[in-house]
Amino acid sequence: MPYADQNTRDRDDAATRSAPTAGTVHSRDPRLADIAAQAGVSEATVSRVLNGKPGVAATTRQSVLAALDVLGYERPVRLRQRSEGLVGLITPELENPIFPALAQVIGQALTRQGYTPVLATQTPGGSTEDELTEMLVDRGVAGIIFVSGLHADTSADMQRYEQLRAQGVPFVLVDGFSPKVQAPFISPTTAPR
């Protein structure tokens, strides 16, 4: 649209650059200065909160996160609240009849406790345990149950479970034990012959 004068165009340009409105999710990275101004804190404090560094009071941390929300910015994944009701259940392929049976029993137990199981199945040529774990963590599950996962493979790198623990995600190992992983584990026992 042609402008009658430069002042009109400048006003329109300024309006399109104005601060974001609440409820709008922006794809660009939030500016520390904007968040700091909204929260009433320094840019250094905002940086510490966004990077998960210690030394920030809980109320200040909440103010920074609220500022992100008010400005319409999406919180970084690690700062999103965990879902209180979703629990990931990662199983190997379902062709072996033991795995669907375990998934059914575990799913029923979770449901009775008020949780919603999210079944993630590994298939040949499909997603790996690590990919499924990342997907569940990104969706904010309250915890993950691994059935016959890499923890049961004595040659697998167990560091993946320590990384999960460092992220604050609780997990349980079913059907397989590794002394290298500090986690609750359950292994079906067979009756003595």
mmCIF file of C-alpha atoms in Angstrom:
data_model
loop_
_atom_site.group_PDB
_atom_site.id
_atom_site.type_symbol
_atom_site.label_atom_id
_atom_site.label_comp_id
_atom_site.label_asym_id
_atom_site.label_seq_id
_atom_site.Cartn_x
_atom_site.Cartn_y
_atom_site.Cartn_z
ATOM 1 C CA MET A 1 0.000 0.000 0.000
ATOM 2 C CA PRO A 2 1.481 3.375 -0.929
ATOM 3 C CA TYR A 3 1.962 5.838 1.934
ATOM 4 C CA ALA A 4 0.986 9.483 1.751
ATOM 5 C CA ASP A 5 3.936 10.505 3.860
ATOM 6 C CA GLN A 6 6.973 9.129 5.673
ATOM 7 C CA ASN A 7 5.389 9.623 9.147
ATOM 8 C CA THR A 8 2.530 7.228 8.348
ATOM 9 C CA ARG A 9 4.943 4.544 7.176
ATOM 10 C CA ASP A 10 7.144 5.010 10.258
ATOM 11 C CA ARG A 11 4.095 4.658 12.560
ATOM 12 C CA ASP A 12 3.007 1.456 10.792
ATOM 13 C CA ASP A 13 6.541 0.025 10.952
ATOM 14 C CA ALA A 14 6.758 0.801 14.680
ATOM 15 C CA ALA A 15 3.414 -0.887 15.293
ATOM 16 C CA THR A 16 4.601 -4.104 13.653
ATOM 17 C CA ARG A 17 7.758 -4.082 15.809
ATOM 18 C CA SER A 18 5.893 -3.559 19.102
ATOM 19 C CA ALA A 19 6.180 -5.951 22.010
ATOM 20 C CA PRO A 20 4.586 -9.369 21.624
ATOM 21 C CA THR A 21 1.142 -9.923 23.053
ATOM 22 C CA ALA A 22 0.383 -12.542 25.687
ATOM 23 C CA GLY A 23 -0.554 -15.912 24.277
ATOM 24 C CA THR A 24 1.516 -15.491 21.117
ATOM 25 C CA VAL A 25 4.290 -18.054 20.747
ATOM 26 C CA HIS A 26 7.296 -16.606 18.974
ATOM 27 C CA SER A 27 9.725 -18.609 16.924
ATOM 28 C CA ARG A 28 12.592 -16.182 17.461
ATOM 29 C CA ASP A 29 14.768 -16.522 20.522
ATOM 30 C CA PRO A 30 13.718 -14.345 23.436
ATOM 31 C CA ARG A 31 15.890 -11.340 24.108
ATOM 32 C CA LEU A 32 17.406 -11.335 27.576
ATOM 33 C CA ALA A 33 16.745 -7.599 27.915
ATOM 34 C CA ASP A 34 13.006 -8.052 27.202
ATOM 35 C CA ILE A 35 12.660 -10.888 29.702
ATOM 36 C CA ALA A 36 14.746 -9.072 32.336
ATOM 37 C CA ALA A 37 12.639 -5.923 31.997
ATOM 38 C CA GLN A 38 9.392 -7.886 32.276
ATOM 39 C CA ALA A 39 10.618 -9.845 35.326
ATOM 40 C CA GLY A 40 12.329 -6.867 36.976
ATOM 41 C CA VAL A 41 15.699 -8.611 37.207
ATOM 42 C CA SER A 42 19.111 -8.350 35.551
ATOM 43 C CA GLU A 43 19.991 -10.015 32.249
ATOM 44 C CA ALA A 44 22.567 -12.103 34.140
ATOM 45 C CA THR A 45 19.788 -13.496 36.342
ATOM 46 C CA VAL A 46 17.690 -14.350 33.289
ATOM 47 C CA SER A 47 20.690 -16.124 31.787
ATOM 48 C CA ARG A 48 21.225 -18.165 34.972
ATOM 49 C CA VAL A 49 17.558 -19.225 35.007
ATOM 50 C CA LEU A 50 17.471 -20.151 31.309
ATOM 51 C CA ASN A 51 20.683 -22.161 31.635
ATOM 52 C CA GLY A 52 19.571 -23.956 34.808
ATOM 53 C CA LYS A 53 22.386 -22.485 36.917
ATOM 54 C CA PRO A 54 22.218 -22.344 40.729
ATOM 55 C CA GLY A 55 22.190 -19.180 42.794
ATOM 56 C CA VAL A 56 18.719 -17.893 41.906
ATOM 57 C CA ALA A 57 15.940 -17.719 44.487
ATOM 58 C CA ALA A 58 12.864 -19.814 43.708
ATOM 59 C CA THR A 59 10.614 -16.734 43.570
ATOM 60 C CA THR A 60 12.994 -14.987 41.184
ATOM 61 C CA ARG A 61 13.195 -18.107 39.012
ATOM 62 C CA GLN A 62 9.376 -18.186 38.865
ATOM 63 C CA SER A 63 9.287 -14.472 37.941
ATOM 64 C CA VAL A 64 11.628 -15.081 35.003
ATOM 65 C CA LEU A 65 9.580 -18.075 33.788
ATOM 66 C CA ALA A 66 6.374 -16.059 34.170
ATOM 67 C CA ALA A 67 7.956 -13.256 32.112
ATOM 68 C CA LEU A 68 8.695 -15.771 29.343
ATOM 69 C CA ASP A 69 5.038 -16.831 29.430
ATOM 70 C CA VAL A 70 3.688 -13.263 29.483
ATOM 71 C CA LEU A 71 5.889 -12.261 26.556
ATOM 72 C CA GLY A 72 4.623 -15.270 24.623
ATOM 73 C CA TYR A 73 7.928 -17.095 24.370
ATOM 74 C CA GLU A 74 8.117 -20.868 24.531
ATOM 75 C CA ARG A 75 10.036 -22.172 27.530
ATOM 76 C CA PRO A 76 13.174 -24.209 26.829
ATOM 77 C CA VAL A 77 12.441 -27.955 27.071
ATOM 78 C CA ARG A 78 14.389 -28.425 30.293
ATOM 79 C CA LEU A 79 12.328 -25.688 31.995
ATOM 80 C CA ARG A 80 8.900 -27.022 31.088
ATOM 81 C CA GLN A 81 6.896 -28.597 33.837
ATOM 82 C CA ARG A 82 6.638 -32.348 33.786
ATOM 83 C CA SER A 83 3.277 -33.888 33.095
ATOM 84 C CA GLU A 84 1.942 -35.285 36.326
ATOM 85 C CA GLY A 85 0.045 -38.048 34.604
ATOM 86 C CA LEU A 86 2.030 -39.457 31.680
ATOM 87 C CA VAL A 87 4.474 -42.326 32.145
ATOM 88 C CA GLY A 88 6.477 -43.625 29.198
ATOM 89 C CA LEU A 89 6.693 -47.376 28.710
ATOM 90 C CA ILE A 90 9.441 -48.400 26.283
ATOM 91 C CA THR A 91 9.309 -52.004 25.096
ATOM 92 C CA PRO A 92 11.056 -54.039 22.429
ATOM 93 C CA GLU A 93 9.046 -55.275 19.462
ATOM 94 C CA LEU A 94 5.665 -56.748 20.357
ATOM 95 C CA GLU A 95 5.983 -59.996 18.398
ATOM 96 C CA ASN A 96 7.347 -61.829 21.427
ATOM 97 C CA PRO A 97 4.171 -62.486 23.478
ATOM 98 C CA ILE A 98 5.849 -61.658 26.791
ATOM 99 C CA PHE A 99 6.236 -57.961 25.908
ATOM 100 C CA PRO A 100 2.560 -57.199 25.151
ATOM 101 C CA ALA A 101 1.653 -59.118 28.317
ATOM 102 C CA LEU A 102 4.095 -57.039 30.393
ATOM 103 C CA ALA A 103 2.877 -53.822 28.737
ATOM 104 C CA GLN A 104 -0.724 -54.702 29.551
ATOM 105 C CA VAL A 105 -0.007 -55.501 33.215
ATOM 106 C CA ILE A 106 2.182 -52.412 33.688
ATOM 107 C CA GLY A 107 -0.371 -50.214 31.889
ATOM 108 C CA GLN A 108 -3.190 -51.471 34.120
ATOM 109 C CA ALA A 109 -1.126 -50.867 37.261
ATOM 110 C CA LEU A 110 -0.280 -47.331 36.142
ATOM 111 C CA THR A 111 -3.922 -46.588 35.341
ATOM 112 C CA ARG A 112 -5.027 -47.784 38.790
ATOM 113 C CA GLN A 113 -2.548 -45.308 40.286
ATOM 114 C CA GLY A 114 -3.927 -42.417 38.215
ATOM 115 C CA TYR A 115 -1.248 -42.367 35.518
ATOM 116 C CA THR A 116 -1.649 -42.606 31.769
ATOM 117 C CA PRO A 117 0.797 -45.010 30.125
ATOM 118 C CA VAL A 118 2.372 -43.936 26.845
ATOM 119 C CA LEU A 119 3.555 -47.034 24.979
ATOM 120 C CA ALA A 120 6.656 -46.554 22.829
ATOM 121 C CA THR A 121 7.715 -49.666 20.949
ATOM 122 C CA GLN A 122 11.064 -50.366 19.345
ATOM 123 C CA THR A 123 10.845 -52.107 16.001
ATOM 124 C CA PRO A 124 13.548 -53.294 13.635
ATOM 125 C CA GLY A 125 14.461 -50.339 11.442
ATOM 126 C CA GLY A 126 12.329 -48.032 13.610
ATOM 127 C CA SER A 127 13.105 -45.736 16.501
ATOM 128 C CA THR A 128 15.865 -46.652 18.936
ATOM 129 C CA GLU A 129 15.538 -46.681 22.707
ATOM 130 C CA ASP A 130 17.488 -43.422 22.855
ATOM 131 C CA GLU A 131 15.202 -41.752 20.287
ATOM 132 C CA LEU A 132 12.076 -42.933 22.095
ATOM 133 C CA THR A 133 13.490 -41.744 25.415
ATOM 134 C CA GLU A 134 14.229 -38.304 23.976
ATOM 135 C CA MET A 135 10.720 -38.072 22.503
ATOM 136 C CA LEU A 136 9.114 -38.965 25.848
ATOM 137 C CA VAL A 137 11.332 -36.555 27.803
ATOM 138 C CA ASP A 138 10.521 -33.754 25.327
ATOM 139 C CA ARG A 139 6.827 -34.389 25.983
ATOM 140 C CA GLY A 140 7.352 -34.014 29.717
ATOM 141 C CA VAL A 141 6.532 -37.497 30.968
ATOM 142 C CA ALA A 142 6.579 -37.927 34.740
ATOM 143 C CA GLY A 143 8.804 -41.005 34.388
ATOM 144 C CA ILE A 144 9.845 -43.858 32.096
ATOM 145 C CA ILE A 145 9.686 -47.631 32.461
ATOM 146 C CA PHE A 146 12.174 -49.578 30.326
ATOM 147 C CA VAL A 147 11.233 -53.205 29.539
ATOM 148 C CA SER A 148 14.164 -55.369 28.382
ATOM 149 C CA GLY A 149 15.988 -52.265 27.247
ATOM 150 C CA LEU A 150 19.647 -51.571 26.713
ATOM 151 C CA HIS A 151 20.145 -51.973 30.468
ATOM 152 C CA ALA A 152 19.805 -55.726 29.856
ATOM 153 C CA ASP A 153 22.636 -55.653 27.288
ATOM 154 C CA THR A 154 25.942 -56.100 29.089
ATOM 155 C CA SER A 155 27.859 -54.538 26.179
ATOM 156 C CA ALA A 156 25.730 -51.360 25.988
ATOM 157 C CA ASP A 157 26.885 -47.994 27.286
ATOM 158 C CA MET A 158 24.994 -47.332 30.533
ATOM 159 C CA GLN A 159 25.857 -43.610 30.523
ATOM 160 C CA ARG A 160 22.487 -42.937 28.837
ATOM 161 C CA TYR A 161 20.734 -43.753 32.121
ATOM 162 C CA GLU A 162 22.973 -41.440 34.133
ATOM 163 C CA GLN A 163 22.158 -38.653 31.671
ATOM 164 C CA LEU A 164 18.463 -39.348 32.167
ATOM 165 C CA ARG A 165 18.928 -39.214 35.942
ATOM 166 C CA ALA A 166 20.800 -35.891 35.575
ATOM 167 C CA GLN A 167 17.763 -34.505 33.731
ATOM 168 C CA GLY A 168 15.630 -35.375 36.755
ATOM 169 C CA VAL A 169 13.518 -37.999 34.989
ATOM 170 C CA PRO A 170 12.652 -40.954 37.248
ATOM 171 C CA PHE A 171 12.892 -44.378 35.629
ATOM 172 C CA VAL A 172 12.488 -48.070 36.402
ATOM 173 C CA LEU A 173 14.148 -51.025 34.674
ATOM 174 C CA VAL A 174 12.149 -54.200 34.013
ATOM 175 C CA ASP A 175 13.530 -57.566 32.927
ATOM 176 C CA GLY A 176 17.244 -57.064 33.097
ATOM 177 C CA PHE A 177 19.729 -55.828 35.647
ATOM 178 C CA SER A 178 22.979 -53.955 35.381
ATOM 179 C CA PRO A 179 25.049 -53.133 38.440
ATOM 180 C CA LYS A 180 26.283 -50.094 36.467
ATOM 181 C CA VAL A 181 22.830 -48.445 36.612
ATOM 182 C CA GLN A 182 21.501 -47.122 39.893
ATOM 183 C CA ALA A 183 17.756 -47.484 39.498
ATOM 184 C CA PRO A 184 14.871 -49.559 40.757
ATOM 185 C CA PHE A 185 14.588 -52.758 38.763
ATOM 186 C CA ILE A 186 12.054 -55.553 38.530
ATOM 187 C CA SER A 187 12.813 -58.891 36.993
ATOM 188 C CA PRO A 188 10.251 -61.650 36.574
ATOM 189 C CA THR A 189 11.253 -64.728 38.472
ATOM 190 C CA THR A 190 10.654 -68.264 37.377
ATOM 191 C CA ALA A 191 9.310 -70.856 39.740
ATOM 192 C CA PRO A 192 11.857 -73.409 40.925
ATOM 193 C CA ARG A 193 11.722 -76.664 39.010
#
